[in-house]
mmCIF file of C-alpha atoms (C1' of nucleotides) in Angstrom:
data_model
loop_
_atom_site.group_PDB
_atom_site.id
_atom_site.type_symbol
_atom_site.label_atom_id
_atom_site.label_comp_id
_atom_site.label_asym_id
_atom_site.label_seq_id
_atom_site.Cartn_x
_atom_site.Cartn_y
_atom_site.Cartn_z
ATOM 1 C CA UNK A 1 37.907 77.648 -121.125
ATOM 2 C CA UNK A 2 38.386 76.876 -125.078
ATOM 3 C CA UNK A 3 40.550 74.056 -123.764
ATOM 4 C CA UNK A 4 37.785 72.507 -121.603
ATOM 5 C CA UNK A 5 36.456 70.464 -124.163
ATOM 6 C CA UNK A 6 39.754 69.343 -124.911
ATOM 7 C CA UNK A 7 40.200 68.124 -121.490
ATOM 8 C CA UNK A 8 36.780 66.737 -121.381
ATOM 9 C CA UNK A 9 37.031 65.004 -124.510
ATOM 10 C CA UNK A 10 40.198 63.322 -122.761
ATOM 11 C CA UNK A 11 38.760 61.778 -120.079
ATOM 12 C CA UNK A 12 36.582 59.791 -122.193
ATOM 13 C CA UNK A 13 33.520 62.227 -122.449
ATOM 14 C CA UNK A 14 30.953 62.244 -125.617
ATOM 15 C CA UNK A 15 31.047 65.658 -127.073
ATOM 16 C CA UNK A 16 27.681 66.125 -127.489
ATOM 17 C CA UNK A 17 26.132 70.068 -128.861
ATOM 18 C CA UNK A 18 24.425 70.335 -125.449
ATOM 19 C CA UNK A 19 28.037 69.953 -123.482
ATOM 20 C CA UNK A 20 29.660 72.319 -125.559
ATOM 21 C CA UNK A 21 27.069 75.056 -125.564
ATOM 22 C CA UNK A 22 26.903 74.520 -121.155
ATOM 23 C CA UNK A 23 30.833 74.556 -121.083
ATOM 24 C CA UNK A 24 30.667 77.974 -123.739
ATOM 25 C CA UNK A 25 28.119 79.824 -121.793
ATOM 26 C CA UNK A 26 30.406 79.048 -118.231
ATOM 27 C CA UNK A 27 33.298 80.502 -120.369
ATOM 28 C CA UNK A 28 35.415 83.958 -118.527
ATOM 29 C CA UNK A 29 35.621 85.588 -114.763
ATOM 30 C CA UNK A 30 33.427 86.210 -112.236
ATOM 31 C CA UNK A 31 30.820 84.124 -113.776
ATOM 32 C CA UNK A 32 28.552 82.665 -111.248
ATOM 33 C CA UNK A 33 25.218 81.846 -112.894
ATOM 34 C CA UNK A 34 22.433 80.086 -111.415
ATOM 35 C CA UNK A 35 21.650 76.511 -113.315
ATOM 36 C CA UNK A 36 18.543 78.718 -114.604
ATOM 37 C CA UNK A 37 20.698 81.191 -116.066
ATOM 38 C CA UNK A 38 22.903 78.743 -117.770
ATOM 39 C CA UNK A 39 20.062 76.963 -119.268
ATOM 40 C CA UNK A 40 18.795 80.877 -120.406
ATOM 41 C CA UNK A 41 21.663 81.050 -122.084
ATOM 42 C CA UNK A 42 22.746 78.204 -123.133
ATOM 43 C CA UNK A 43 18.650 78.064 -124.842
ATOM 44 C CA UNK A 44 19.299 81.248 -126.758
ATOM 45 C CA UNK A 45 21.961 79.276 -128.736
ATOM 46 C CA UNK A 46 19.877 75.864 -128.577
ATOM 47 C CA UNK A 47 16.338 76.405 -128.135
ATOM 48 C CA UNK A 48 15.402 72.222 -127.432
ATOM 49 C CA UNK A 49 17.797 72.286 -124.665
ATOM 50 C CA UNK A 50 16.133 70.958 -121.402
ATOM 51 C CA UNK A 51 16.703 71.814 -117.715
ATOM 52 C CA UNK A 52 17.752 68.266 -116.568
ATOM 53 C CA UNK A 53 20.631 68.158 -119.520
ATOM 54 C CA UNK A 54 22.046 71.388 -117.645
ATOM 55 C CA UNK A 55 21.845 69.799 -114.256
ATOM 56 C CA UNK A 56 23.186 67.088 -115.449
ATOM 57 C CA UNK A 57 26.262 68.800 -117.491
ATOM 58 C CA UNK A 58 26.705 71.044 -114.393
ATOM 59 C CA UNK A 59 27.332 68.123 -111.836
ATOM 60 C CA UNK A 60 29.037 66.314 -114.490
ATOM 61 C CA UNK A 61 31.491 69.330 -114.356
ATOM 62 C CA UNK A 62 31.470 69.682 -110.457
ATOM 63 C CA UNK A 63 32.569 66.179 -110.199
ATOM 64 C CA UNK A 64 35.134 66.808 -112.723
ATOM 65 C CA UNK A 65 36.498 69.354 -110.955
ATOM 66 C CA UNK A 66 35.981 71.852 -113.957
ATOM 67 C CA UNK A 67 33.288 74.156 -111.851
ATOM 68 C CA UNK A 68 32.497 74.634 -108.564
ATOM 69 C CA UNK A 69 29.318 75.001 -106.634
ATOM 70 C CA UNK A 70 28.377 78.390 -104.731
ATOM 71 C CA UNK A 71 26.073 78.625 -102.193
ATOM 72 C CA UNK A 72 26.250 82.173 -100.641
ATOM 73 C CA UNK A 73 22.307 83.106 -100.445
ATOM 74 C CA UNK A 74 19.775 80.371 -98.865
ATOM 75 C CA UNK A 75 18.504 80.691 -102.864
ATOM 76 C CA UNK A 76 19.416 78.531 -105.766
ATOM 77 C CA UNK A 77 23.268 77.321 -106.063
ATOM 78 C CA UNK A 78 25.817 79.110 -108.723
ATOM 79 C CA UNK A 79 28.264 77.288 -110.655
ATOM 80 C CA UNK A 80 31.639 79.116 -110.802
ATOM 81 C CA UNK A 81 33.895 77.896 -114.019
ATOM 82 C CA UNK A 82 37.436 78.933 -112.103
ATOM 83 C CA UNK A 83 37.628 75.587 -111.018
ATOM 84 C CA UNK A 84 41.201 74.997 -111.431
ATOM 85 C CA UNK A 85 42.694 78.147 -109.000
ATOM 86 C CA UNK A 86 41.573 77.999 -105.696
ATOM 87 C CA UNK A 87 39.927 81.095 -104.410
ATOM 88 C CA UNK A 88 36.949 82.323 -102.136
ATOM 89 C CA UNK A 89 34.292 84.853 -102.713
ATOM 90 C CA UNK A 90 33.163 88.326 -101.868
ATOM 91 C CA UNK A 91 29.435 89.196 -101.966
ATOM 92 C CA UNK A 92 27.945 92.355 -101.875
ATOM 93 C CA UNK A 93 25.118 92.576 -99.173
ATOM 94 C CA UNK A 94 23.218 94.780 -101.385
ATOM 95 C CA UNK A 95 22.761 93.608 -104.816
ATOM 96 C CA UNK A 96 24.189 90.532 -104.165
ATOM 97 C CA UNK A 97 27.173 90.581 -107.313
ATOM 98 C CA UNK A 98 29.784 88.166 -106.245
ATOM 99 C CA UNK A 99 34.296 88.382 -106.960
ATOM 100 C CA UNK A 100 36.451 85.918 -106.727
ATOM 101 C CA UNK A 101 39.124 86.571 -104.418
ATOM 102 C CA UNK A 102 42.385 85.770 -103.164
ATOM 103 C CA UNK A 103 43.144 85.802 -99.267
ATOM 104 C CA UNK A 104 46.696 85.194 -98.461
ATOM 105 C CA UNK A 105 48.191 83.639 -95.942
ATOM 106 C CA UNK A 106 46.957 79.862 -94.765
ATOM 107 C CA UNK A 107 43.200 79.698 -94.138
ATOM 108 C CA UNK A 108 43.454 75.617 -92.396
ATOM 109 C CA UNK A 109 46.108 76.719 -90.123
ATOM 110 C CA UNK A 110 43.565 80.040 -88.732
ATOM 111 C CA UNK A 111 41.810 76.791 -86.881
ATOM 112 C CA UNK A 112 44.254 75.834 -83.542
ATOM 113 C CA UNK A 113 44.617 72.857 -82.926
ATOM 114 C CA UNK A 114 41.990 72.038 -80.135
ATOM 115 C CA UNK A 115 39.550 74.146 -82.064
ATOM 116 C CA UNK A 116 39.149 70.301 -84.561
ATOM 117 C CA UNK A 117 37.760 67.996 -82.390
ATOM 118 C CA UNK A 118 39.933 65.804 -83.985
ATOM 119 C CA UNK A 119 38.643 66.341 -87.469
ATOM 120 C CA UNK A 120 41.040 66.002 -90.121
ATOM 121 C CA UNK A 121 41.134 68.713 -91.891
ATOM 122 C CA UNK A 122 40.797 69.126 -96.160
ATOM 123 C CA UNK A 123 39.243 72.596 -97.201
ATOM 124 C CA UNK A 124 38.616 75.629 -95.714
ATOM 125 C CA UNK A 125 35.801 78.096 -98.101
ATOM 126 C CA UNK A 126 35.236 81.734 -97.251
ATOM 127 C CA UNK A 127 32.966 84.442 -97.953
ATOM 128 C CA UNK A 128 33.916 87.790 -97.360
ATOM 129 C CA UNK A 129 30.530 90.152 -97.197
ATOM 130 C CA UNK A 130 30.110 93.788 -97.307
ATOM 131 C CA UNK A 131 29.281 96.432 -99.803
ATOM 132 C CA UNK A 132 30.138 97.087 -103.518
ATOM 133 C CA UNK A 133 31.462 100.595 -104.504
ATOM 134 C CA UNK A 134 27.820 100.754 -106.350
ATOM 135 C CA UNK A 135 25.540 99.994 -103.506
ATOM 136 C CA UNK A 136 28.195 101.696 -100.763
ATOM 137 C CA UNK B 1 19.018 79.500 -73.815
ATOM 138 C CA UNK B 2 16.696 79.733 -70.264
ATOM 139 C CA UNK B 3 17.428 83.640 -70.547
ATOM 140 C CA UNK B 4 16.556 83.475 -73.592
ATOM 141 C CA UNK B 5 12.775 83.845 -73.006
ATOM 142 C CA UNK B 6 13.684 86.636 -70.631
ATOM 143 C CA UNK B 7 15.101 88.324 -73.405
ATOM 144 C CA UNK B 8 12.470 88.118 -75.995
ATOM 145 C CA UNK B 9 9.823 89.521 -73.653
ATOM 146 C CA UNK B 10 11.987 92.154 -72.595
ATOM 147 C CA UNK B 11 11.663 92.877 -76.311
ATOM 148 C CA UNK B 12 8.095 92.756 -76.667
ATOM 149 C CA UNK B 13 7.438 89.297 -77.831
ATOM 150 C CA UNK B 14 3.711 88.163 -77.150
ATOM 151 C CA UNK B 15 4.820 84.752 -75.272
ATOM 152 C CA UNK B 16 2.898 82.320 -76.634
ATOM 153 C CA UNK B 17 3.259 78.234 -75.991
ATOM 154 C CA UNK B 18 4.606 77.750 -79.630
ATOM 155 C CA UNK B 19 7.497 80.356 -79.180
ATOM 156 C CA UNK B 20 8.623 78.872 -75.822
ATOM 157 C CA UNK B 21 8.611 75.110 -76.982
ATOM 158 C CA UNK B 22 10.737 76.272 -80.320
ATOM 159 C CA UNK B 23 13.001 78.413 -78.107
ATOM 160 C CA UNK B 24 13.361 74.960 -76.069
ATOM 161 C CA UNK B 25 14.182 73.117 -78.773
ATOM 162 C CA UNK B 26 16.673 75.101 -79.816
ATOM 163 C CA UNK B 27 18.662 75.087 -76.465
ATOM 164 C CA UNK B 28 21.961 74.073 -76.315
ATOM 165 C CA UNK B 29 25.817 73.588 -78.024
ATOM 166 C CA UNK B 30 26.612 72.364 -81.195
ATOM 167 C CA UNK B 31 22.849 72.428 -82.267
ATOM 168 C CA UNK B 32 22.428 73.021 -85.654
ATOM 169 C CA UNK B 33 18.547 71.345 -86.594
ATOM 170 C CA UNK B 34 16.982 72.101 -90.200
ATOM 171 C CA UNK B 35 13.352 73.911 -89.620
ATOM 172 C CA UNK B 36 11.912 70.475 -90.287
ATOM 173 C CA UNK B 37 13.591 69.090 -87.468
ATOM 174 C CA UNK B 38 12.780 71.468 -84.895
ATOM 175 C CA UNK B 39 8.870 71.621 -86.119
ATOM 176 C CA UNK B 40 9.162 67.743 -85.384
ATOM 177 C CA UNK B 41 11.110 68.054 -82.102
ATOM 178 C CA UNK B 42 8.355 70.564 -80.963
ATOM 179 C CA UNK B 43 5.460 68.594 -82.227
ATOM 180 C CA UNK B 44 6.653 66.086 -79.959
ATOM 181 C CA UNK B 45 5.936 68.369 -77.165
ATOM 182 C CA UNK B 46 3.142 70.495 -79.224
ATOM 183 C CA UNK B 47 1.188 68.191 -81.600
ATOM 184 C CA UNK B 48 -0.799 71.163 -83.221
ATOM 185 C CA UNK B 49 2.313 73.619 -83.427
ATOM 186 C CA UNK B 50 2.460 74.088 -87.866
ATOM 187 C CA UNK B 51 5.333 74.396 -89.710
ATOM 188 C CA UNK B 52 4.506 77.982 -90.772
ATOM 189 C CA UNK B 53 4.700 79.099 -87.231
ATOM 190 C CA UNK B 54 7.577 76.652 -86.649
ATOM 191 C CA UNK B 55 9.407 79.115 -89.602
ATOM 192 C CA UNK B 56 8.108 82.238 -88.615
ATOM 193 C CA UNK B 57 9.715 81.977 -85.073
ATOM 194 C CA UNK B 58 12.860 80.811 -86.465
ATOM 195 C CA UNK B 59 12.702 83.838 -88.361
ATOM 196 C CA UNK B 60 12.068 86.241 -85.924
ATOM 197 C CA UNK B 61 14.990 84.990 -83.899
ATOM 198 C CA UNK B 62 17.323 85.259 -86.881
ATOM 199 C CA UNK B 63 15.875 89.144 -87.094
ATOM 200 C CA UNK B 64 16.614 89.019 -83.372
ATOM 201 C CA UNK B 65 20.226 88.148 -83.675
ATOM 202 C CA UNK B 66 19.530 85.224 -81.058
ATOM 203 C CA UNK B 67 19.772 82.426 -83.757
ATOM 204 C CA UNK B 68 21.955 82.095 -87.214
ATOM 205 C CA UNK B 69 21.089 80.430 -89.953
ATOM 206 C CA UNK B 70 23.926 78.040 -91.512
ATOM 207 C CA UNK B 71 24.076 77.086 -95.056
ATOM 208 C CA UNK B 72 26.413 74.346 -95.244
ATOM 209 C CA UNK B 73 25.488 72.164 -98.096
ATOM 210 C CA UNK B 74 22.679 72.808 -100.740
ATOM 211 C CA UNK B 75 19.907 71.680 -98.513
ATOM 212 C CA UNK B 76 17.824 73.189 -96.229
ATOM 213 C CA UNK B 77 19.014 75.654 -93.693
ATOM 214 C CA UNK B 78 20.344 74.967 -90.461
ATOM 215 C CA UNK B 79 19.762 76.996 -87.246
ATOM 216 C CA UNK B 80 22.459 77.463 -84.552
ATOM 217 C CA UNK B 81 21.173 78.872 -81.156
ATOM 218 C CA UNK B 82 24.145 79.927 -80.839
ATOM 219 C CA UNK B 83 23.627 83.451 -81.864
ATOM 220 C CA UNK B 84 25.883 85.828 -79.297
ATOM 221 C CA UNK B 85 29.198 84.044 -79.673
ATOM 222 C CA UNK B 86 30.829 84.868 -82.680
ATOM 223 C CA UNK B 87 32.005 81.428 -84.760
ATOM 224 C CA UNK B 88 32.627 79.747 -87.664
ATOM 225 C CA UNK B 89 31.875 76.078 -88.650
ATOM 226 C CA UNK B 90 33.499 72.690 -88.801
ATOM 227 C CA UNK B 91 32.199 70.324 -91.114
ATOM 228 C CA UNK B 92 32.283 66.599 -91.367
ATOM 229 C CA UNK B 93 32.671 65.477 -95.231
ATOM 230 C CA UNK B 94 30.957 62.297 -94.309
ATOM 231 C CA UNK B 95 28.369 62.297 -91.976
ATOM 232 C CA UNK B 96 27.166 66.314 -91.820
ATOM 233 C CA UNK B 97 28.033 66.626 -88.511
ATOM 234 C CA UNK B 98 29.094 70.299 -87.550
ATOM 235 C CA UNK B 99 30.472 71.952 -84.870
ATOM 236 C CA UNK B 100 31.169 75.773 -83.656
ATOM 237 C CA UNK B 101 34.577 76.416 -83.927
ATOM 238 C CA UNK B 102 36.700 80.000 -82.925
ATOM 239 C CA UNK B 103 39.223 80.324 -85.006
ATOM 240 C CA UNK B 104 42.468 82.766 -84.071
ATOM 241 C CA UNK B 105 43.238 86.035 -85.446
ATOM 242 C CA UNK B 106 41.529 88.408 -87.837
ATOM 243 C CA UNK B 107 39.901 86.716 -90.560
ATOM 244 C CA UNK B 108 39.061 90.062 -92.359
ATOM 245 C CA UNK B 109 43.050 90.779 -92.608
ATOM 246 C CA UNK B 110 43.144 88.161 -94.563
ATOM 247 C CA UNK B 111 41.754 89.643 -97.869
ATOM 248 C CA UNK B 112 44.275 91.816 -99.319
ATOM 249 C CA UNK B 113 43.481 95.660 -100.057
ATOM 250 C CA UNK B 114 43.647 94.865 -104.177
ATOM 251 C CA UNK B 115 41.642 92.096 -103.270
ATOM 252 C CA UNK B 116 38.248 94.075 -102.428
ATOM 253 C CA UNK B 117 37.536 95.568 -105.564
ATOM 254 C CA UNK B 118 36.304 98.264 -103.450
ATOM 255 C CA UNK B 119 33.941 97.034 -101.345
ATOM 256 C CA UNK B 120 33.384 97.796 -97.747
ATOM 257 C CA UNK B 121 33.854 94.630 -95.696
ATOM 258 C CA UNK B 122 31.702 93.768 -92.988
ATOM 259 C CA UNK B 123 31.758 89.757 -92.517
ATOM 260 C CA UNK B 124 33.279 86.683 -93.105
ATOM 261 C CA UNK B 125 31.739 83.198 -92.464
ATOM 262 C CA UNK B 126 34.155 79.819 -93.169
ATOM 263 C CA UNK B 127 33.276 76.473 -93.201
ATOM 264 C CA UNK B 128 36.393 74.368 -92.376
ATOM 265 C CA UNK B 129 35.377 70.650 -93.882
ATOM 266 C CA UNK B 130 37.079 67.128 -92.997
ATOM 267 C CA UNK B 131 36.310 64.090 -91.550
ATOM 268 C CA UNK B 132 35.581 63.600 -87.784
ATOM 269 C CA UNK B 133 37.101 61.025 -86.272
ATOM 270 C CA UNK B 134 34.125 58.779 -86.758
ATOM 271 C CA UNK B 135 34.551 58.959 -90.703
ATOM 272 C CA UNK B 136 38.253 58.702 -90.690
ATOM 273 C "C1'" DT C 1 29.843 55.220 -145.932
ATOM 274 C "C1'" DT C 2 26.568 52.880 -143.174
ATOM 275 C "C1'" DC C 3 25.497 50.283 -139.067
ATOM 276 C "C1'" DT C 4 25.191 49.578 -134.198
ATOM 277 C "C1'" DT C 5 25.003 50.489 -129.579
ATOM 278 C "C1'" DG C 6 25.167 52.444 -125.352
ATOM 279 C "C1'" DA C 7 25.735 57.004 -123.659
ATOM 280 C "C1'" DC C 8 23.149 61.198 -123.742
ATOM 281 C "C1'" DT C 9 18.905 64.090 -123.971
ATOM 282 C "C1'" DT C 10 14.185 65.032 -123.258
ATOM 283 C "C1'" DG C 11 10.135 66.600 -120.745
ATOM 284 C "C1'" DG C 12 7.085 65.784 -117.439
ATOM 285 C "C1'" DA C 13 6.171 64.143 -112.890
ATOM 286 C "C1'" DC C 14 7.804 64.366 -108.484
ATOM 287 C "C1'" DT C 15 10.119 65.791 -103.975
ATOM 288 C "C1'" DC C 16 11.896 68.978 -100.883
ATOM 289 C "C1'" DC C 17 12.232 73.445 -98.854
ATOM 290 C "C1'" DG C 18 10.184 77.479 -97.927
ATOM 291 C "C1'" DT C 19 6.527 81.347 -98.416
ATOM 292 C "C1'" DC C 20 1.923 83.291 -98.581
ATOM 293 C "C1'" DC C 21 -2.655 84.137 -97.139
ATOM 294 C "C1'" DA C 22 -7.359 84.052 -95.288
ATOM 295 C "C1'" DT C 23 -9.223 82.637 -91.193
ATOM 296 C "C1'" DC C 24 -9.271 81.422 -86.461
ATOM 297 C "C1'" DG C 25 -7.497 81.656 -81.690
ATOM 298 C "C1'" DT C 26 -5.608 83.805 -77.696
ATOM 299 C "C1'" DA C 27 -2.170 86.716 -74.650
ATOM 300 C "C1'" DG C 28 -2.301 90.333 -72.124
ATOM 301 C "C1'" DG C 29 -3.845 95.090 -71.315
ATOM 302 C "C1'" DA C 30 -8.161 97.939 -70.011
ATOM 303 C "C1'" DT D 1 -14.165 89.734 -67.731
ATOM 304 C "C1'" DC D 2 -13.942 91.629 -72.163
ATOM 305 C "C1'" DC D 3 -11.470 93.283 -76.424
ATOM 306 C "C1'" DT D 4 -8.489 93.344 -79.901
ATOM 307 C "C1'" DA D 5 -4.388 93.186 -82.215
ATOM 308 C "C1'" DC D 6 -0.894 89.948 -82.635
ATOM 309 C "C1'" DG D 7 0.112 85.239 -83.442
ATOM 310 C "C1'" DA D 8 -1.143 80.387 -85.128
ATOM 311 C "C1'" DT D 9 -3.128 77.433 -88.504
ATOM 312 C "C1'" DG D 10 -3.094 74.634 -92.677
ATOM 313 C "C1'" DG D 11 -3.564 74.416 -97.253
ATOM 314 C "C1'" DA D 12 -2.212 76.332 -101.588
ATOM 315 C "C1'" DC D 13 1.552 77.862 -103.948
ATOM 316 C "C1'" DG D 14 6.355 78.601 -106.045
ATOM 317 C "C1'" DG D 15 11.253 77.749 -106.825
ATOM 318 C "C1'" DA D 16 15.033 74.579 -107.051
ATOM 319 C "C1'" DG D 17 16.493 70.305 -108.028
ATOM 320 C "C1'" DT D 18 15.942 65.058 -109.011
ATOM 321 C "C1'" DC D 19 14.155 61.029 -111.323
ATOM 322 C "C1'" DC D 20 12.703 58.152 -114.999
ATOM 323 C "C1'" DA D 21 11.035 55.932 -119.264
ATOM 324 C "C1'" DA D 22 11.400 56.744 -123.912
ATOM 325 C "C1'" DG D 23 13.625 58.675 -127.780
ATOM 326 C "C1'" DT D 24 18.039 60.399 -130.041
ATOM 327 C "C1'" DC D 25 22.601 60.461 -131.675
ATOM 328 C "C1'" DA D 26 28.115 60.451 -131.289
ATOM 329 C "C1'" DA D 27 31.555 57.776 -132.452
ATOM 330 C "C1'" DG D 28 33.733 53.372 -133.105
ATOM 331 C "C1'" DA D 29 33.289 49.060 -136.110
ATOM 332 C "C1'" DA D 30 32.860 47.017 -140.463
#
DNA sequence: TTCTTGACTTGGACTCCGTCCATCGTAGGA
DNA sequence: TCCTACGATGGACGGAGTCCAAGTCAAGAA
């Protein structure tokens, strides 16, 4: 993720403490923090930071394609920083901890033909659920 | 859905006007209403009914297994009546419109053994998203 | 280096979705 | 018909996210 800000700072963006501090915290696998988290974190390196400059810096990133969105609770959406190599998620039904996974094979082409109302097809997300080896 | 009530007092259910009218609402295909639409759709029929009861029966037919709720973008909840048939959902990118959708084969056999870090799989939900023909 | 400006940040108000709770009403058995 | 426990009510509440007017500052210009 070091080269994030690289890539941000190439499409124009002002690097700004706030950005960098959102983009550091998102940093490494598996991470899928709540928007509250991130600002938690991001806080304990820059206590002014406000809630609406992490919104904002998360859907900046979304849009970017940098991070995606995760909704797999009714509760508040996680951002996931693997943005770049597609992949789905397993959740544990217990405590809730979420992977990133890769299912092979190809997921659009599980959906026949007559199954698409003639919808065109673009993405297909999954989410695997069962139990971790912890709560097993 | 008509069994439906058959069903739920088979089960105990104290049958009371609210329940019926939001079982009512609920009947059909392809329905997938937020709780604020089916607390208006009843009101219609039940000016009194409240929204807390309007979410408390929802609820009790998601315990029930007769309704599931669907979680397709980061607002509120949608319920689908269609609770018995297992299915996934199809998406439109530009209006919101969904629909039920079977796809083939064994979606669990997708995810790799190495893949599941363990865990004991019991679901999977997919949300296939395009553009209906409409939005095309 | 300093200046300038518009992009960025702030924080508080606000909306939306959903839950909780004390009180009231009523379905259905005795 | 009466009783009572289960269900309904509605208003307060809480969490998640958005909006906005005012203040701040990154980075290019001079």
């Amino acid at each position: 993720m070091s080269d994030l800000l690289e890539r941000l700072r190439g499409r124009g963006w002002r690097m700004t403490s706030q950005r960098r501090v959102v983009a550091e915290v998102l940093d490494g696998d598996h991470v899928h923090l709540t928007a509250d988290e991130v600002h938690a974190r991001a806080a304990a390196r820059l206590p002014e930071i406000s809630r609406a400059t992490v919104y904002n810096t998360l859907g900046e990133l979304v849009v970017l394609g940098e991070v995606s969105e995760v909704a797999t609770d009714g509760r508040a959406k996680r951002y996931d920083p693997n943005g770049h190599t597609p992949h789905q998620h397993l959740v544990c039904s217990g405590c809730g901890s979420i992977r990133d996974v890769r299912p092979t094979g190809n997921l659009l082409a599980g959906l026949p033909q007559e199954e698409r109302f003639g919808f065109t097809l673009s993405a297909v997300e999954v989410t695997y659920r069962g139990l971790c080896p912890d709560c097993a």
